[in-house]
Amino acid sequence: MIPVMEIFGPTIQGEGIVIGRKTMFVRTAGCDFRCSWCDSRFTWDGTMKDDIRMMSAAEIYHELREIGGQSFNHVTISGGNPALIKDMGVLVDLLHKENCQVAMETQGSKFQNWMRDIDQLTISPKPPSSHMNQNLDILDTVIAELMPQKINLKVVVFDEADYQFARQIHHRYPAIAFYVQVGNPYLDDTVDKHTEKLLSRYEQLIDRVMTDDTMNNVYVTPQLHTLIWSNKKGV
């Protein structure tokens, strides 16, 4: 059984290698990190614990089709940290059987065998601004267990310390596609000109990367969904 917080879509994937991809979302409950700027803290802070549903893979697939009809062939598994869930492989297998590709993001703190079957697996180590201690030895082990051609790395950047961490991660794993993404510090829905402020921060990050000859082989991306919908849930 899988602890599900919400199922929604179709919408677009806003991050990483599948940015802009039409997709459905399955958001799971539970995380082993407590990032200071987490935009999905309701998955682990207990504020929405009554909304958690323990669902089988078949039930999840049925609800995906009930909501999205035939208007999708791609599903993103999000969280929280879905890598904590041992039974997720049953859902991945079912989605593949139904001709759906599967994407997922995790911070690289836990490996499960079924992660090898994810079509687009984003590993997103957490930078200093998260106030989390990303164990790079564990990250090495997780990455070593996976097929490099199916992995991409993404680091969210809020400040210069985060940028230096992103550079460190990129050069630790130079053969893996690397995405550096601007952070969203505006989690309060009352913030004025949200999109304008995020675009300004995105431009600053682009400028930083453009002058850095050690970061030539990277992609600089926004959080696309926040530019469109700010912090709205369910999109």
mmCIF file of C-alpha atoms in Angstrom:
data_model
loop_
_atom_site.group_PDB
_atom_site.id
_atom_site.type_symbol
_atom_site.label_atom_id
_atom_site.label_comp_id
_atom_site.label_asym_id
_atom_site.label_seq_id
_atom_site.Cartn_x
_atom_site.Cartn_y
_atom_site.Cartn_z
ATOM 1 C CA MET A 1 0.000 0.000 0.000
ATOM 2 C CA ILE A 2 1.147 3.515 -0.856
ATOM 3 C CA PRO A 3 0.491 6.611 1.309
ATOM 4 C CA VAL A 4 -1.023 9.151 -1.106
ATOM 5 C CA MET A 5 -1.516 12.845 -0.344
ATOM 6 C CA GLU A 6 -3.018 13.898 -3.667
ATOM 7 C CA ILE A 7 -3.510 12.869 -7.283
ATOM 8 C CA PHE A 8 -3.963 15.597 -9.882
ATOM 9 C CA GLY A 9 -3.523 16.656 -13.496
ATOM 10 C CA PRO A 10 -3.044 16.650 -16.348
ATOM 11 C CA THR A 11 -0.667 19.553 -15.899
ATOM 12 C CA ILE A 12 2.923 20.294 -16.865
ATOM 13 C CA GLN A 13 6.048 19.135 -15.082
ATOM 14 C CA GLY A 14 7.787 22.239 -13.793
ATOM 15 C CA GLU A 15 11.277 20.959 -12.995
ATOM 16 C CA GLY A 16 14.313 19.003 -14.127
ATOM 17 C CA ILE A 17 14.819 17.038 -17.307
ATOM 18 C CA VAL A 18 11.075 16.727 -17.995
ATOM 19 C CA ILE A 19 10.296 20.449 -17.586
ATOM 20 C CA GLY A 20 7.261 21.334 -19.697
ATOM 21 C CA ARG A 21 6.175 17.686 -20.087
ATOM 22 C CA LYS A 22 2.438 17.010 -19.923
ATOM 23 C CA THR A 23 1.945 14.715 -16.923
ATOM 24 C CA MET A 24 -0.264 13.490 -14.101
ATOM 25 C CA PHE A 25 0.985 13.713 -10.517
ATOM 26 C CA VAL A 26 0.862 11.241 -7.641
ATOM 27 C CA ARG A 27 2.114 12.945 -4.486
ATOM 28 C CA THR A 28 3.078 10.631 -1.632
ATOM 29 C CA ALA A 29 3.326 11.343 2.089
ATOM 30 C CA GLY A 30 6.463 11.187 4.198
ATOM 31 C CA CYS A 31 10.001 12.540 3.923
ATOM 32 C CA ASP A 32 13.281 11.930 5.712
ATOM 33 C CA PHE A 33 14.350 15.576 5.216
ATOM 34 C CA ARG A 34 12.912 18.795 6.662
ATOM 35 C CA CYS A 35 14.099 21.437 4.200
ATOM 36 C CA SER A 36 13.695 25.010 5.438
ATOM 37 C CA TRP A 37 12.155 26.183 2.152
ATOM 38 C CA CYS A 38 10.131 23.069 1.320
ATOM 39 C CA ASP A 39 7.063 23.963 -0.743
ATOM 40 C CA SER A 40 5.384 20.633 0.106
ATOM 41 C CA ARG A 41 5.913 20.490 3.844
ATOM 42 C CA PHE A 42 2.311 19.329 4.253
ATOM 43 C CA THR A 43 3.578 15.920 3.104
ATOM 44 C CA TRP A 44 5.601 15.520 6.312
ATOM 45 C CA ASP A 45 4.697 18.167 8.928
ATOM 46 C CA GLY A 46 1.416 16.566 10.031
ATOM 47 C CA THR A 47 -0.838 19.470 9.003
ATOM 48 C CA MET A 48 -2.624 17.302 6.406
ATOM 49 C CA LYS A 49 -2.193 13.864 7.964
ATOM 50 C CA ASP A 50 -5.950 13.287 7.790
ATOM 51 C CA ASP A 51 -5.762 13.575 4.000
ATOM 52 C CA ILE A 52 -3.359 10.634 3.631
ATOM 53 C CA ARG A 53 -4.936 7.654 1.888
ATOM 54 C CA MET A 54 -3.372 4.205 1.866
ATOM 55 C CA MET A 55 -3.958 3.064 -1.712
ATOM 56 C CA SER A 56 -3.046 0.068 -3.830
ATOM 57 C CA ALA A 57 -1.386 0.519 -7.200
ATOM 58 C CA ALA A 58 -4.631 -0.478 -8.925
ATOM 59 C CA GLU A 59 -6.593 2.112 -6.954
ATOM 60 C CA ILE A 60 -4.092 4.821 -7.828
ATOM 61 C CA TYR A 61 -4.191 3.945 -11.514
ATOM 62 C CA HIS A 62 -8.001 3.899 -11.490
ATOM 63 C CA GLU A 63 -8.077 7.379 -9.941
ATOM 64 C CA LEU A 64 -5.505 8.678 -12.422
ATOM 65 C CA ARG A 65 -7.763 7.586 -15.285
ATOM 66 C CA GLU A 66 -10.872 8.858 -13.507
ATOM 67 C CA ILE A 67 -9.305 12.324 -13.228
ATOM 68 C CA GLY A 68 -7.223 12.475 -16.416
ATOM 69 C CA GLY A 69 -9.153 10.195 -18.740
ATOM 70 C CA GLN A 70 -7.063 9.235 -21.760
ATOM 71 C CA SER A 71 -5.380 12.667 -21.850
ATOM 72 C CA PHE A 72 -2.039 11.482 -20.492
ATOM 73 C CA ASN A 73 0.670 8.869 -20.964
ATOM 74 C CA HIS A 74 3.135 10.188 -18.378
ATOM 75 C CA VAL A 75 2.964 10.143 -14.568
ATOM 76 C CA THR A 76 5.193 11.976 -12.108
ATOM 77 C CA ILE A 77 5.640 10.461 -8.653
ATOM 78 C CA SER A 78 6.373 13.236 -6.184
ATOM 79 C CA GLY A 79 6.491 13.820 -2.461
ATOM 80 C CA GLY A 80 7.802 14.067 0.178
ATOM 81 C CA ASN A 81 10.367 11.483 -0.729
ATOM 82 C CA PRO A 82 8.807 8.617 -2.722
ATOM 83 C CA ALA A 83 12.059 6.640 -2.438
ATOM 84 C CA LEU A 84 11.061 5.725 1.119
ATOM 85 C CA ILE A 85 8.140 3.608 -0.124
ATOM 86 C CA LYS A 86 9.073 -0.032 -0.746
ATOM 87 C CA ASP A 87 5.852 -0.937 -2.582
ATOM 88 C CA MET A 88 6.131 1.790 -5.218
ATOM 89 C CA GLY A 89 7.543 -0.678 -7.728
ATOM 90 C CA VAL A 90 4.105 -2.276 -8.132
ATOM 91 C CA LEU A 91 2.704 1.078 -9.299
ATOM 92 C CA VAL A 92 5.657 1.684 -11.639
ATOM 93 C CA ASP A 93 5.171 -1.741 -13.227
ATOM 94 C CA LEU A 94 1.431 -1.152 -13.658
ATOM 95 C CA LEU A 95 1.958 2.245 -15.266
ATOM 96 C CA HIS A 96 4.450 0.753 -17.709
ATOM 97 C CA LYS A 97 1.998 -2.032 -18.511
ATOM 98 C CA GLU A 98 -0.537 0.678 -19.339
ATOM 99 C CA ASN A 99 1.973 2.417 -21.653
ATOM 100 C CA CYS A 100 2.724 5.308 -19.313
ATOM 101 C CA GLN A 101 6.199 6.659 -18.708
ATOM 102 C CA VAL A 102 7.128 7.468 -15.115
ATOM 103 C CA ALA A 103 9.201 10.316 -13.683
ATOM 104 C CA MET A 104 10.262 10.780 -10.069
ATOM 105 C CA GLU A 105 12.354 13.084 -7.907
ATOM 106 C CA THR A 106 14.281 12.190 -4.755
ATOM 107 C CA GLN A 107 17.150 13.743 -2.822
ATOM 108 C CA GLY A 108 19.314 10.638 -3.102
ATOM 109 C CA SER A 109 19.159 9.556 0.524
ATOM 110 C CA LYS A 110 17.604 6.135 -0.090
ATOM 111 C CA PHE A 111 17.829 3.465 -2.798
ATOM 112 C CA GLN A 112 15.110 1.003 -3.756
ATOM 113 C CA ASN A 113 15.493 -1.589 -6.526
ATOM 114 C CA TRP A 114 12.377 -0.323 -8.333
ATOM 115 C CA MET A 115 14.074 3.063 -8.871
ATOM 116 C CA ARG A 116 16.011 1.437 -11.738
ATOM 117 C CA ASP A 117 12.702 1.191 -13.630
ATOM 118 C CA ILE A 118 11.872 4.920 -13.461
ATOM 119 C CA ASP A 119 12.052 6.445 -16.947
ATOM 120 C CA GLN A 120 13.213 9.908 -15.823
ATOM 121 C CA LEU A 121 14.744 9.912 -12.360
ATOM 122 C CA THR A 122 15.782 13.272 -10.941
ATOM 123 C CA ILE A 123 18.160 13.189 -7.989
ATOM 124 C CA SER A 124 18.102 16.534 -6.202
ATOM 125 C CA PRO A 125 20.717 16.844 -3.434
ATOM 126 C CA LYS A 126 19.798 19.550 -0.957
ATOM 127 C CA PRO A 127 22.060 22.627 -0.690
ATOM 128 C CA PRO A 128 23.120 24.506 2.482
ATOM 129 C CA SER A 129 20.081 26.810 2.486
ATOM 130 C CA SER A 130 17.862 23.768 3.151
ATOM 131 C CA HIS A 131 19.554 23.366 6.563
ATOM 132 C CA MET A 132 19.874 19.667 5.769
ATOM 133 C CA ASN A 133 23.102 17.675 5.825
ATOM 134 C CA GLN A 134 23.236 15.859 2.490
ATOM 135 C CA ASN A 135 25.353 12.756 3.042
ATOM 136 C CA LEU A 136 27.466 12.547 -0.110
ATOM 137 C CA ASP A 137 28.714 9.045 0.691
ATOM 138 C CA ILE A 138 25.116 7.809 0.649
ATOM 139 C CA LEU A 139 24.470 9.833 -2.496
ATOM 140 C CA ASP A 140 27.464 8.119 -4.138
ATOM 141 C CA THR A 141 26.000 4.730 -3.225
ATOM 142 C CA VAL A 142 22.528 5.576 -4.570
ATOM 143 C CA ILE A 143 23.900 6.892 -7.860
ATOM 144 C CA ALA A 144 26.189 3.863 -8.253
ATOM 145 C CA GLU A 145 23.122 1.589 -8.041
ATOM 146 C CA LEU A 146 21.341 3.355 -10.893
ATOM 147 C CA MET A 147 21.822 3.461 -14.647
ATOM 148 C CA PRO A 148 23.511 6.817 -15.432
ATOM 149 C CA GLN A 149 21.632 7.305 -18.689
ATOM 150 C CA LYS A 150 18.314 7.385 -16.798
ATOM 151 C CA ILE A 151 19.460 9.818 -14.104
ATOM 152 C CA ASN A 152 19.633 13.562 -14.039
ATOM 153 C CA LEU A 153 20.891 15.738 -11.200
ATOM 154 C CA LYS A 154 19.259 18.968 -10.056
ATOM 155 C CA VAL A 155 20.316 21.449 -7.387
ATOM 156 C CA VAL A 156 18.101 24.314 -6.262
ATOM 157 C CA VAL A 157 20.018 27.556 -5.723
ATOM 158 C CA PHE A 158 18.991 30.362 -3.387
ATOM 159 C CA ASP A 159 22.358 31.999 -2.664
ATOM 160 C CA GLU A 160 26.087 31.808 -3.345
ATOM 161 C CA ALA A 161 26.667 28.963 -0.874
ATOM 162 C CA ASP A 162 24.049 26.940 -2.746
ATOM 163 C CA TYR A 163 25.714 27.797 -6.033
ATOM 164 C CA GLN A 164 29.060 26.509 -4.784
ATOM 165 C CA PHE A 165 27.322 23.318 -3.624
ATOM 166 C CA ALA A 166 25.750 22.944 -7.089
ATOM 167 C CA ARG A 167 29.179 23.317 -8.669
ATOM 168 C CA GLN A 168 30.560 20.660 -6.290
ATOM 169 C CA ILE A 169 27.789 18.190 -7.171
ATOM 170 C CA HIS A 170 28.137 18.803 -10.911
ATOM 171 C CA HIS A 171 31.875 18.123 -10.861
ATOM 172 C CA ARG A 172 31.501 15.119 -8.565
ATOM 173 C CA TYR A 173 29.306 13.454 -11.234
ATOM 174 C CA PRO A 174 30.377 15.080 -14.543
ATOM 175 C CA ALA A 175 28.871 12.363 -16.753
ATOM 176 C CA ILE A 176 25.311 12.936 -15.468
ATOM 177 C CA ALA A 177 23.036 15.594 -16.989
ATOM 178 C CA PHE A 178 22.942 18.509 -14.558
ATOM 179 C CA TYR A 179 20.236 21.104 -13.917
ATOM 180 C CA VAL A 180 20.685 24.158 -11.733
ATOM 181 C CA GLN A 181 17.317 25.613 -10.724
ATOM 182 C CA VAL A 182 16.477 28.948 -9.178
ATOM 183 C CA GLY A 183 14.912 28.677 -5.712
ATOM 184 C CA ASN A 184 11.509 30.080 -4.783
ATOM 185 C CA PRO A 185 11.699 31.985 -1.476
ATOM 186 C CA TYR A 186 8.213 33.440 -1.920
ATOM 187 C CA LEU A 187 6.065 30.740 -0.351
ATOM 188 C CA ASP A 188 3.658 33.245 1.210
ATOM 189 C CA ASP A 189 0.653 33.658 -1.089
ATOM 190 C CA THR A 190 0.403 37.337 -0.154
ATOM 191 C CA VAL A 191 3.685 38.214 -1.929
ATOM 192 C CA ASP A 192 3.100 40.835 -4.628
ATOM 193 C CA LYS A 193 4.462 40.417 -8.169
ATOM 194 C CA HIS A 194 5.456 36.812 -7.477
ATOM 195 C CA THR A 195 6.269 35.897 -11.082
ATOM 196 C CA GLU A 196 8.189 39.119 -11.683
ATOM 197 C CA LYS A 197 10.351 38.509 -8.612
ATOM 198 C CA LEU A 198 11.041 34.891 -9.576
ATOM 199 C CA LEU A 199 12.008 35.906 -13.106
ATOM 200 C CA SER A 200 14.445 38.445 -11.681
ATOM 201 C CA ARG A 201 16.068 35.752 -9.524
ATOM 202 C CA TYR A 202 16.162 33.420 -12.521
ATOM 203 C CA GLU A 203 17.951 36.064 -14.598
ATOM 204 C CA GLN A 204 20.494 36.553 -11.804
ATOM 205 C CA LEU A 205 21.217 32.812 -11.756
ATOM 206 C CA ILE A 206 21.596 32.763 -15.542
ATOM 207 C CA ASP A 207 24.066 35.643 -15.320
ATOM 208 C CA ARG A 208 26.027 33.780 -12.625
ATOM 209 C CA VAL A 209 26.324 30.619 -14.720
ATOM 210 C CA MET A 210 27.134 32.440 -17.974
ATOM 211 C CA THR A 211 30.392 33.823 -16.565
ATOM 212 C CA ASP A 212 31.476 30.551 -14.907
ATOM 213 C CA ASP A 213 33.727 28.475 -17.145
ATOM 214 C CA THR A 214 33.447 25.533 -14.736
ATOM 215 C CA MET A 215 29.693 25.273 -15.408
ATOM 216 C CA ASN A 216 29.611 25.011 -19.188
ATOM 217 C CA ASN A 217 27.744 21.709 -19.407
ATOM 218 C CA VAL A 218 24.653 22.589 -17.369
ATOM 219 C CA TYR A 219 21.018 23.572 -17.867
ATOM 220 C CA VAL A 220 19.710 26.647 -16.007
ATOM 221 C CA THR A 221 15.996 26.323 -15.338
ATOM 222 C CA PRO A 222 13.156 28.008 -13.473
ATOM 223 C CA GLN A 223 10.438 26.292 -11.462
ATOM 224 C CA LEU A 224 8.094 26.613 -14.420
ATOM 225 C CA HIS A 225 4.859 25.931 -12.558
ATOM 226 C CA THR A 226 5.565 28.671 -9.996
ATOM 227 C CA LEU A 227 5.969 31.222 -12.797
ATOM 228 C CA ILE A 228 2.499 30.312 -14.049
ATOM 229 C CA TRP A 229 0.539 29.450 -10.903
ATOM 230 C CA SER A 230 2.666 30.839 -8.040
ATOM 231 C CA ASN A 231 2.200 28.507 -5.035
ATOM 232 C CA LYS A 232 -1.189 27.081 -6.001
ATOM 233 C CA LYS A 233 -1.660 23.414 -5.130
ATOM 234 C CA GLY A 234 -3.023 20.791 -7.478
ATOM 235 C CA VAL A 235 -1.376 22.087 -10.662
#
